[in-house]
PDB file of C-alpha atoms and ligand atoms in Angstrom:
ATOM      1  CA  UNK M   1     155.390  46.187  -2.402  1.00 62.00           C
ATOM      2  CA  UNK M   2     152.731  48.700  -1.883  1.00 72.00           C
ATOM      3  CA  UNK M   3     149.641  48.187  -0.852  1.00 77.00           C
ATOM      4  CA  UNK M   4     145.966  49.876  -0.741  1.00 78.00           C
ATOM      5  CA  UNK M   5     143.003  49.763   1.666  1.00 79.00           C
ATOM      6  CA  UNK M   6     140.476  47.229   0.786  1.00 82.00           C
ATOM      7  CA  UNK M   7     137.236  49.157   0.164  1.00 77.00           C
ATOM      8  CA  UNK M   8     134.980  46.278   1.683  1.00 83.00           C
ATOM      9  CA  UNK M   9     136.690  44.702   4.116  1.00 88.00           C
ATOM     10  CA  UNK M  10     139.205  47.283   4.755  1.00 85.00           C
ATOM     11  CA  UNK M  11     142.177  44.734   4.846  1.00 87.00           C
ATOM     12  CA  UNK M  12     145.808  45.758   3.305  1.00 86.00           C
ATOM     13  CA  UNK M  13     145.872  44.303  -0.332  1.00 85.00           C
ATOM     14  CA  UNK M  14     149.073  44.377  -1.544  1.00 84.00           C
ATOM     15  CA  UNK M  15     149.631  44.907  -5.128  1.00 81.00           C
ATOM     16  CA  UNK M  16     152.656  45.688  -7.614  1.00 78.00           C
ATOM     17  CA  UNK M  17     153.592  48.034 -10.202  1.00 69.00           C
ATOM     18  CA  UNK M  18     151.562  47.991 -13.317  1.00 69.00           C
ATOM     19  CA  UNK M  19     148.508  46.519 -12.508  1.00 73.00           C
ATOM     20  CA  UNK M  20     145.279  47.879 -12.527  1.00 73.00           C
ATOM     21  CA  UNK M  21     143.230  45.389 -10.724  1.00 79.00           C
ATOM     22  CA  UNK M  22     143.460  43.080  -7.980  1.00 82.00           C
ATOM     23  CA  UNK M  23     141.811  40.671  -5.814  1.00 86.00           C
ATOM     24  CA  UNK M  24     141.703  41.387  -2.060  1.00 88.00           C
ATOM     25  CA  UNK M  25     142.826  38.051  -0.211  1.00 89.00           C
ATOM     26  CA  UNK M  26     140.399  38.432   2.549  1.00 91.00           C
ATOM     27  CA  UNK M  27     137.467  39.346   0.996  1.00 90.00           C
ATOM     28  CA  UNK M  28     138.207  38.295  -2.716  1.00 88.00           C
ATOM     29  CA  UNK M  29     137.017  41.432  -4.130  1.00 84.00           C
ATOM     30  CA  UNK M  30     138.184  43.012  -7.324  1.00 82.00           C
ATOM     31  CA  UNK M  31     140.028  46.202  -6.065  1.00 80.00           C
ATOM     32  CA  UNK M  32     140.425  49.054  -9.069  1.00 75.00           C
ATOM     33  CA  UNK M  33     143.732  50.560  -8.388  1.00 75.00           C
ATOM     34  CA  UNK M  34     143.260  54.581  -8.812  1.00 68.00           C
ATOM     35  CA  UNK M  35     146.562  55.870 -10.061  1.00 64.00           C
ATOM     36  CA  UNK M  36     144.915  59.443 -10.367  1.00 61.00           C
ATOM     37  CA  UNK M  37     145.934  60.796  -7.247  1.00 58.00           C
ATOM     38  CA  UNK M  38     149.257  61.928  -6.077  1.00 51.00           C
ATOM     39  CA  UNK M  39     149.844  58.812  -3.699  1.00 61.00           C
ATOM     40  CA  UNK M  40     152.499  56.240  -5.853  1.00 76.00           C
ATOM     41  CA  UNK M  41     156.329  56.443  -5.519  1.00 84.00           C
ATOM     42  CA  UNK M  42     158.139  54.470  -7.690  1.00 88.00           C
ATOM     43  CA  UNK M  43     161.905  53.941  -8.061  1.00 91.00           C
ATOM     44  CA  UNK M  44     164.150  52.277 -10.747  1.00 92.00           C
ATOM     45  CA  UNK M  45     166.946  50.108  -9.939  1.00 91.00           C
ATOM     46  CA  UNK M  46     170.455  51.170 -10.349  1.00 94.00           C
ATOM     47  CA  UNK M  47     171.622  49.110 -13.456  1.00 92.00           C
ATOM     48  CA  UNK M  48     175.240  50.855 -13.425  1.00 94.00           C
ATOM     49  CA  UNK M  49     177.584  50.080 -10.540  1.00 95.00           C
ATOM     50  CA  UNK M  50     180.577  52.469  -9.275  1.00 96.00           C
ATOM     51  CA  UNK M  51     182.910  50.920 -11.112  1.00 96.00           C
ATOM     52  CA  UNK M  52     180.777  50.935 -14.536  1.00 96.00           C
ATOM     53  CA  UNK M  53     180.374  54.417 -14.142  1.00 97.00           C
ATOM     54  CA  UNK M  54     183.438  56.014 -13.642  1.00 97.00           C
ATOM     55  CA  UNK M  55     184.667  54.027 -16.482  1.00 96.00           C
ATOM     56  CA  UNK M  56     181.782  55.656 -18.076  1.00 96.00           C
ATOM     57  CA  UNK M  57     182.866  58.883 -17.390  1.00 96.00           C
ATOM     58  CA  UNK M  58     186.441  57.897 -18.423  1.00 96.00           C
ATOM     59  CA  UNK M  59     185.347  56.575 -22.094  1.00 96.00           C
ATOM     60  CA  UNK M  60     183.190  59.939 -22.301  1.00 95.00           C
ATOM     61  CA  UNK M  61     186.315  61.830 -20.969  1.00 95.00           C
ATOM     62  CA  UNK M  62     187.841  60.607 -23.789  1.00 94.00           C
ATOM     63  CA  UNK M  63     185.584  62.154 -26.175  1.00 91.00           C
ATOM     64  CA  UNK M  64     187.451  64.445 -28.897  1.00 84.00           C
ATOM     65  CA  UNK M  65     185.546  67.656 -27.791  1.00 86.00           C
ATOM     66  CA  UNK M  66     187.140  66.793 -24.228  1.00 90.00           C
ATOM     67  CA  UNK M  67     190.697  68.504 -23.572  1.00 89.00           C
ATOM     68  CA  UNK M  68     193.748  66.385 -24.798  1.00 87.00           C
ATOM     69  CA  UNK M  69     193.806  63.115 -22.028  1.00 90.00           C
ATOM     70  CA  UNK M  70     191.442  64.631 -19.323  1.00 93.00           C
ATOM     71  CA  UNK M  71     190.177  60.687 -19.571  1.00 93.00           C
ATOM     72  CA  UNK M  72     193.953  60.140 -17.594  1.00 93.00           C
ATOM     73  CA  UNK M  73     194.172  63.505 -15.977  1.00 93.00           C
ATOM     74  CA  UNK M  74     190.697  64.124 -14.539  1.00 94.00           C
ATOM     75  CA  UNK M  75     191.046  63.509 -10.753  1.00 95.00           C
ATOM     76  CA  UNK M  76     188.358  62.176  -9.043  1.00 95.00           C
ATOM     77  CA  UNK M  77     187.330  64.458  -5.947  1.00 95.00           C
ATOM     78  CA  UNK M  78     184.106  62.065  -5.395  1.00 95.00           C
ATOM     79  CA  UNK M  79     181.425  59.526  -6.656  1.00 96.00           C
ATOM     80  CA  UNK M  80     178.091  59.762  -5.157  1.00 97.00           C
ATOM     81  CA  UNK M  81     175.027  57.463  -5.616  1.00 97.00           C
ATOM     82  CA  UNK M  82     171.696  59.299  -5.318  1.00 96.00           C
ATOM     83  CA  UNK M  83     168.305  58.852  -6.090  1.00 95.00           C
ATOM     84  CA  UNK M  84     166.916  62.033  -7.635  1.00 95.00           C
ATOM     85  CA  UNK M  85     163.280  62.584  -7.664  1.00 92.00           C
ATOM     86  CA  UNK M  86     161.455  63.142 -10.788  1.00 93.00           C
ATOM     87  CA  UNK M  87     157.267  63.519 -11.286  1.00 90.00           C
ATOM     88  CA  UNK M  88     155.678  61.227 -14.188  1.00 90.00           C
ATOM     89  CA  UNK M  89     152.806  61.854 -15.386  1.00 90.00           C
ATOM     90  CA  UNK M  90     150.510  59.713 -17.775  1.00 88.00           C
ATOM     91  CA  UNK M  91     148.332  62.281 -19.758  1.00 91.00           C
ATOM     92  CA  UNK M  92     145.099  61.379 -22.347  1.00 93.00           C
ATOM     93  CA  UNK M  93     146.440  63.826 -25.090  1.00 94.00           C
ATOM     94  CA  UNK M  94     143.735  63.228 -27.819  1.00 94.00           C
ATOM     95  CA  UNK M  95     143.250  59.778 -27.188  1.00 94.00           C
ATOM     96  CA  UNK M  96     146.929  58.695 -26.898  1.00 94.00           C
ATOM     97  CA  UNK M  97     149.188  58.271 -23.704  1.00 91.00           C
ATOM     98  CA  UNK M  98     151.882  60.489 -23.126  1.00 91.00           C
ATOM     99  CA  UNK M  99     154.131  60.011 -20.405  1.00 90.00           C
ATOM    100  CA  UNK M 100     156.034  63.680 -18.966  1.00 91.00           C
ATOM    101  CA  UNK M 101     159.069  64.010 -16.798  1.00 91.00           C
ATOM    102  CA  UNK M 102     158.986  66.572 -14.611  1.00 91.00           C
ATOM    103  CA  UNK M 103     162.058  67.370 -11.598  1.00 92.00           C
ATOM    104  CA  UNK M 104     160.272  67.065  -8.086  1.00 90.00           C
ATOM    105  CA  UNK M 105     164.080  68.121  -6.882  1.00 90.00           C
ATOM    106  CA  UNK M 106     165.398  72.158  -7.273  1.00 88.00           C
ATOM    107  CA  UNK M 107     168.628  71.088  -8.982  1.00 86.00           C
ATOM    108  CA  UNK M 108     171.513  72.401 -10.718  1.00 85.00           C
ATOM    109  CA  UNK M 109     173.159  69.416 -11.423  1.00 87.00           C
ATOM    110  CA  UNK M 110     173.051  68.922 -15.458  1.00 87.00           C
ATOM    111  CA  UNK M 111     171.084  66.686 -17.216  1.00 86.00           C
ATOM    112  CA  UNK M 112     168.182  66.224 -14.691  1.00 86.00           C
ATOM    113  CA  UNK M 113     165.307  67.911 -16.694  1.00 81.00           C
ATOM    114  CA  UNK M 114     165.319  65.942 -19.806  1.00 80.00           C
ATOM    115  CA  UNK M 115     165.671  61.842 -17.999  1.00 86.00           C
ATOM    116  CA  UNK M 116     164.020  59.920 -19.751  1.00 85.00           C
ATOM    117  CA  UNK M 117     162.107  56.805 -17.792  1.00 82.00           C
ATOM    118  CA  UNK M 118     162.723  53.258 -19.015  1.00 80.00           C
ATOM    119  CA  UNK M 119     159.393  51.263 -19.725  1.00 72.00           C
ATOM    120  CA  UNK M 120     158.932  48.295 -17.461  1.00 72.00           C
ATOM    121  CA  UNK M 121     161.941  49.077 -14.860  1.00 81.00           C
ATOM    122  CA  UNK M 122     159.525  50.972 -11.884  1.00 85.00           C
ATOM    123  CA  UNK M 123     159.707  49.121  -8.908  1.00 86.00           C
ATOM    124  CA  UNK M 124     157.188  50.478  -6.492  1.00 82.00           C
ATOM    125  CA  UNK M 125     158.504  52.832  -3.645  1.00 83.00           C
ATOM    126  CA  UNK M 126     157.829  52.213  -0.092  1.00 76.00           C
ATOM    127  CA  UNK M 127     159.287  51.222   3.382  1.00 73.00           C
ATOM    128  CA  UNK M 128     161.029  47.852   2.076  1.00 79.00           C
ATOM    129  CA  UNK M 129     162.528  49.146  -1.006  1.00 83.00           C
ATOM    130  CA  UNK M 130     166.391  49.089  -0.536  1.00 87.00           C
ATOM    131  CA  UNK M 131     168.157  51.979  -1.654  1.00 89.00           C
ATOM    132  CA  UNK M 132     171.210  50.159  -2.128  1.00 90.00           C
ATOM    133  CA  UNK M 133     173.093  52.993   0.193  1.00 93.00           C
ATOM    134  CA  UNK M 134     171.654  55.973  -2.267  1.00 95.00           C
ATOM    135  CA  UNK M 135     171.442  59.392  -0.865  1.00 94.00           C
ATOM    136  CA  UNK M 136     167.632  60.032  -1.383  1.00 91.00           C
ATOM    137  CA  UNK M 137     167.209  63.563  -2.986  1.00 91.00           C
ATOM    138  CA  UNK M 138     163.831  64.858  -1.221  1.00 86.00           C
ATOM    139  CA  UNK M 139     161.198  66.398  -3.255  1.00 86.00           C
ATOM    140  CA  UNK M 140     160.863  70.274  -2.579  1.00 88.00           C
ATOM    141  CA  UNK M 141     158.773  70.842  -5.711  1.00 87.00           C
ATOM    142  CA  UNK M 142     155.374  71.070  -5.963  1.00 83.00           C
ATOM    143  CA  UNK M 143     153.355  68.624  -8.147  1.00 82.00           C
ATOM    144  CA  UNK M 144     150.114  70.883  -8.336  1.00 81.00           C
ATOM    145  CA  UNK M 145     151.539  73.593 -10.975  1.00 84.00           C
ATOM    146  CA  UNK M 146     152.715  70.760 -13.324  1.00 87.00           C
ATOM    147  CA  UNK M 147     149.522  68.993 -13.204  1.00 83.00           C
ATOM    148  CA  UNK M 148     147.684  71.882 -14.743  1.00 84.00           C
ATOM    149  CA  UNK M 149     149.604  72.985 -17.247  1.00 90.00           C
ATOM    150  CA  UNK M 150     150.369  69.951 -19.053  1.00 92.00           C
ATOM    151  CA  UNK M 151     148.303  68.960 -21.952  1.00 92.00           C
ATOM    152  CA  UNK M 152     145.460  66.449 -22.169  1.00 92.00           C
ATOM    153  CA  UNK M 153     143.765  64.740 -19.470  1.00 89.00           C
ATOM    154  CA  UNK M 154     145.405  62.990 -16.018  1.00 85.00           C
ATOM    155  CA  UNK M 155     145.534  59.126 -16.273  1.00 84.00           C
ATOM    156  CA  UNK M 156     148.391  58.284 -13.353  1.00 83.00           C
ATOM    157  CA  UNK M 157     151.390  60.907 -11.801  1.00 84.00           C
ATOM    158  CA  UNK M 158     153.809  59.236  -9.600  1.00 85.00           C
ATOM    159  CA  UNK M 159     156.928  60.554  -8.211  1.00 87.00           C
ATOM    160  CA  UNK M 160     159.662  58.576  -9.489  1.00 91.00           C
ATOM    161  CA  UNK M 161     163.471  58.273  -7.813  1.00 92.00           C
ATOM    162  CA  UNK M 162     165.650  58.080 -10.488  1.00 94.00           C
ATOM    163  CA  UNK M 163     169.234  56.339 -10.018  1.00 95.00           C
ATOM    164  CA  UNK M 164     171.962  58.817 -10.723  1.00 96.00           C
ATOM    165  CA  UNK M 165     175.882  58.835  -9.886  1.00 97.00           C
ATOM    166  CA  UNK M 166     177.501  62.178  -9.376  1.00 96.00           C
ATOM    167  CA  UNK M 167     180.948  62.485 -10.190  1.00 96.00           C
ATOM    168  CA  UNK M 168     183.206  65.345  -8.877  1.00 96.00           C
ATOM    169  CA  UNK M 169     186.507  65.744 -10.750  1.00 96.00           C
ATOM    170  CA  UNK M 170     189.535  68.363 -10.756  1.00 96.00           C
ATOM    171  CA  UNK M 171     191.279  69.728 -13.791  1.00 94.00           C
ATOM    172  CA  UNK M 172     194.147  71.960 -14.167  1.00 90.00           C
ATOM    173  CA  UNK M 173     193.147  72.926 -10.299  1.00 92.00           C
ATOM    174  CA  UNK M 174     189.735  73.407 -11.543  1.00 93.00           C
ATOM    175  CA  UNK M 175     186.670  71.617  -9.943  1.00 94.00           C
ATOM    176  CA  UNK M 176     183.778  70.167 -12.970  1.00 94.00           C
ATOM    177  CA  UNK M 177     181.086  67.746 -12.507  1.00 94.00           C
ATOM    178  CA  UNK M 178     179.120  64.992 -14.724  1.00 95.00           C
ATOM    179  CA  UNK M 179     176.181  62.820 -14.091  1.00 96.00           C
ATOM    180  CA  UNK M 180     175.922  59.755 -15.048  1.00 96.00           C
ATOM    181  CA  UNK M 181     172.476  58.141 -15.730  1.00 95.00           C
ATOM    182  CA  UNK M 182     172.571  55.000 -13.813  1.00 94.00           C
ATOM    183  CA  UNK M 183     169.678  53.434 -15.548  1.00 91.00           C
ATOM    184  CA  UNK M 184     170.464  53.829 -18.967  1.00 90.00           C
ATOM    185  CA  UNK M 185     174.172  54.771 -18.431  1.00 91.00           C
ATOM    186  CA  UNK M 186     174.594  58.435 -20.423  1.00 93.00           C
ATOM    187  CA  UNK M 187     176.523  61.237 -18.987  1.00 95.00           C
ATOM    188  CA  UNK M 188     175.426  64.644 -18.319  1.00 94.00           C
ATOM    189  CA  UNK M 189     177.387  67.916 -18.212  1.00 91.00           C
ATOM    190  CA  UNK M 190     176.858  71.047 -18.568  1.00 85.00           C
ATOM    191  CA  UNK M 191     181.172  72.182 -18.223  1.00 88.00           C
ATOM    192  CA  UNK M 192     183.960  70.456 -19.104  1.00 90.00           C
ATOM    193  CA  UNK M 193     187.537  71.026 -20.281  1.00 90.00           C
ATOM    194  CA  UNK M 194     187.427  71.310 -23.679  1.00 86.00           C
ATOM    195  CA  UNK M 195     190.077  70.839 -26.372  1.00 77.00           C
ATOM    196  CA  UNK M 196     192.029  74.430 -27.199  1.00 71.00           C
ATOM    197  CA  UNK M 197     191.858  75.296 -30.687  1.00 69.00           C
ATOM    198  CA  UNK M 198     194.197  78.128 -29.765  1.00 69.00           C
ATOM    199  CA  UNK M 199     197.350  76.487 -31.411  1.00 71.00           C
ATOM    200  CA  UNK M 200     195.164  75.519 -34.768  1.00 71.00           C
ATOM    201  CA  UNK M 201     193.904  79.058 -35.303  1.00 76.00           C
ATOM    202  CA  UNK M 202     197.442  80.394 -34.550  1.00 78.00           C
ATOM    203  CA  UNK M 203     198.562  77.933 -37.111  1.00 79.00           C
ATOM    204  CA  UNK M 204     195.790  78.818 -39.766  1.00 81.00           C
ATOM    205  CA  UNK M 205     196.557  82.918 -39.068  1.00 83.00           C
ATOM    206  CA  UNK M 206     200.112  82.330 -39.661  1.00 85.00           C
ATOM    207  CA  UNK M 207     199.406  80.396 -43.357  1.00 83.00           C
ATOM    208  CA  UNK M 208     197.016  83.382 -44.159  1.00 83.00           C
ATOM    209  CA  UNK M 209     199.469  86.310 -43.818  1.00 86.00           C
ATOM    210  CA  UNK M 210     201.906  84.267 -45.612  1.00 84.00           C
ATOM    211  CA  UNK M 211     199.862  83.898 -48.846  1.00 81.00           C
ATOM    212  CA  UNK M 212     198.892  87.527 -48.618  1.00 84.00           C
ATOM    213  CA  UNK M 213     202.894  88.314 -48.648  1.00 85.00           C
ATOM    214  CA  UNK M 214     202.961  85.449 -51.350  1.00 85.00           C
ATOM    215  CA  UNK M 215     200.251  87.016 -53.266  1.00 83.00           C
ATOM    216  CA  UNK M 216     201.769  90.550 -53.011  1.00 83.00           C
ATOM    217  CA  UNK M 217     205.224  89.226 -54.074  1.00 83.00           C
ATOM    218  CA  UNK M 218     203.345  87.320 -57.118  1.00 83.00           C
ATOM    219  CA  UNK M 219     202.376  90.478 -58.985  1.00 83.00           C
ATOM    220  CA  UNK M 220     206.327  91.371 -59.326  1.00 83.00           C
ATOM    221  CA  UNK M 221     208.306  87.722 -59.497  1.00 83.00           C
ATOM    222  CA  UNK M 222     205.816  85.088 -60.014  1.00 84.00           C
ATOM    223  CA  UNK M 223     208.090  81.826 -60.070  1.00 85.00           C
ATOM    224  CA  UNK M 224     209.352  82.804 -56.675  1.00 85.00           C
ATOM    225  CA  UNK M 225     206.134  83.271 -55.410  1.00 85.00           C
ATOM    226  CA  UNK M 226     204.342  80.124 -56.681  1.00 86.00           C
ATOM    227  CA  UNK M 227     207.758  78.329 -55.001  1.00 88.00           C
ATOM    228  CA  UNK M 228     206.938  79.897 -51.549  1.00 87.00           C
ATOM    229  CA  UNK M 229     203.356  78.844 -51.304  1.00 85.00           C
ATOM    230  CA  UNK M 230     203.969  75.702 -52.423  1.00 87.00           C
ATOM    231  CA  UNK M 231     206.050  75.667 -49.105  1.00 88.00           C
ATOM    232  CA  UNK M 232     203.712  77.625 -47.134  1.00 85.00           C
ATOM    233  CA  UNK M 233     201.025  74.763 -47.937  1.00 86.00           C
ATOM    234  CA  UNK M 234     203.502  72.272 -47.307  1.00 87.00           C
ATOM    235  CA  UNK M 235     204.428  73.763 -43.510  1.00 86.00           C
ATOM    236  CA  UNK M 236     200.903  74.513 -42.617  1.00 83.00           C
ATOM    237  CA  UNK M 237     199.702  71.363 -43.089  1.00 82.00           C
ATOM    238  CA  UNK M 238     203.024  69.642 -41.217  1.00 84.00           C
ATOM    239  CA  UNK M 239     202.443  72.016 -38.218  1.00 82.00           C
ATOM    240  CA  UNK M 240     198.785  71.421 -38.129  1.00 79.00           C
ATOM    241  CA  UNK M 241     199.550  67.848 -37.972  1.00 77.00           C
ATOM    242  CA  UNK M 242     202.038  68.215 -34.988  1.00 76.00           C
ATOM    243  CA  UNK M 243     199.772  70.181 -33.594  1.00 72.00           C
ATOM    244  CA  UNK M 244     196.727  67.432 -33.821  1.00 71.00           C
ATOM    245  CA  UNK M 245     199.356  64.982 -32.201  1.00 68.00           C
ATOM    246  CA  UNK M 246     200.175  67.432 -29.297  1.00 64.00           C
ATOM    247  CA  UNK M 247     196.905  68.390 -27.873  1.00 60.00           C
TER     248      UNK M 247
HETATM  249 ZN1   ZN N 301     138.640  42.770   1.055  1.00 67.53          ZN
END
């Protein structure tokens, strides 16, 4: 729990995430809680284990723009749990509250700039707060250029540690890697193996010069002709079947 300096009595008040008020024990004062300055750190709790997300990453390795079984084949060359760090910031646009995600973290690990941070799941930041064994990603941006060129008025920017699992995997000896949101459990990546479509446009070239032989041989014996395409139709579409199966 954090806490913040009692303005009349000077004691420690302790207070939690979300509130805007509260009542010194010592002194019973009502103590506003300024979010306006740069002081909060939140963090939100890992909701996906290790387990749950390389399973994630399997089911998403699965996907049909993946290459054919790279859910099976992908070897795991390491899972890391991090906490990434991420600026928030509450803005007054026009009377409404907007809430902006900015990276506090240089980063080329996919997915980071657009995280999106779930309402109601901040747990305040500070020298209790059990980071479960994460690898705390230090801030090494600056929050000052952000705060003055986003729109509307400051109400609250925090810096935020946002649960993330990195996953390292090998492919036909080549080395990708995924992220995998640990709060709300979608996976990032920016390269993957994807599915060749080599063998279908080999397949689809093949049908084409036929029917232009076809076509050619139409304007002399027509029956014939009409009886080959027929064919050709027939062992495009088998072969793009086998194909389908194959990859
Ligand atoms: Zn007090």
């Amino acid at each position: 729990m954090a806490s913040i300096k009692c303005p009349k009595c000077a004691a420690p008040v302790p207070f939690d995430t979300g509130v805007k008020f509260v009542k010194c024990p010592y002194c019973s004062s009502l103590v506003y809680i300024d979010r306006t300055g740069a002081g909060f750190y939140y963090a939100i709790p890992f909701m996906v284990n290790e387990n749950d997300a390389v399973g994630t990453f399997r089911r998403w390795a699965a996907g049909s723009t993946k290459a054919k079984d790279l859910d099976k084949l992908a070897q795991l060359a390491g899972v890391k749990k991090k906490y990434f760090p991420v600026y928030m910031f509450k803005r007054d646009v026009n009377g409404v509250e907007q809430v902006f995600i900015e990276t506090a973290g240089s980063t080329t690990l996919p997915g980071l700039h657009n995280l999106k941070v779930p309402a109601g799941d901040l747990k305040v930041y500070d020298a209790t707060f059990d980071v479960g064994g994460a690898e705390l990603i230090k801030p090494d941006i600056e929050m000052t250029p952000y705060l003055n060129s986003l729109p509307g008025k400051p109400k609250e920017q925090a810096l935020v540690f946002f649960p993330i699992w990195t996953i390292d995997y090998v492919f036909n000896q080549k080395k990708y890697g995924a992220v995998v949101d640990a709060s709300s459990g979608e996976v990032f990546s920016s390269e993957f193996p994807t599915r060749s479509s080599n063998a279908y446009m080999a397949v689809a070239g093949a049908g084409f010069v036929a029917f232009i032989g076809e076509g050619l041989l139409a304007t002399s014996m027509l029956i014939p002709a009409i009886a080959l395409m027929a064919v050709t139709v027939v062992a495009v579409f088998y072969v793009g079947l086998q194909v389908a199966r194959r990859m």
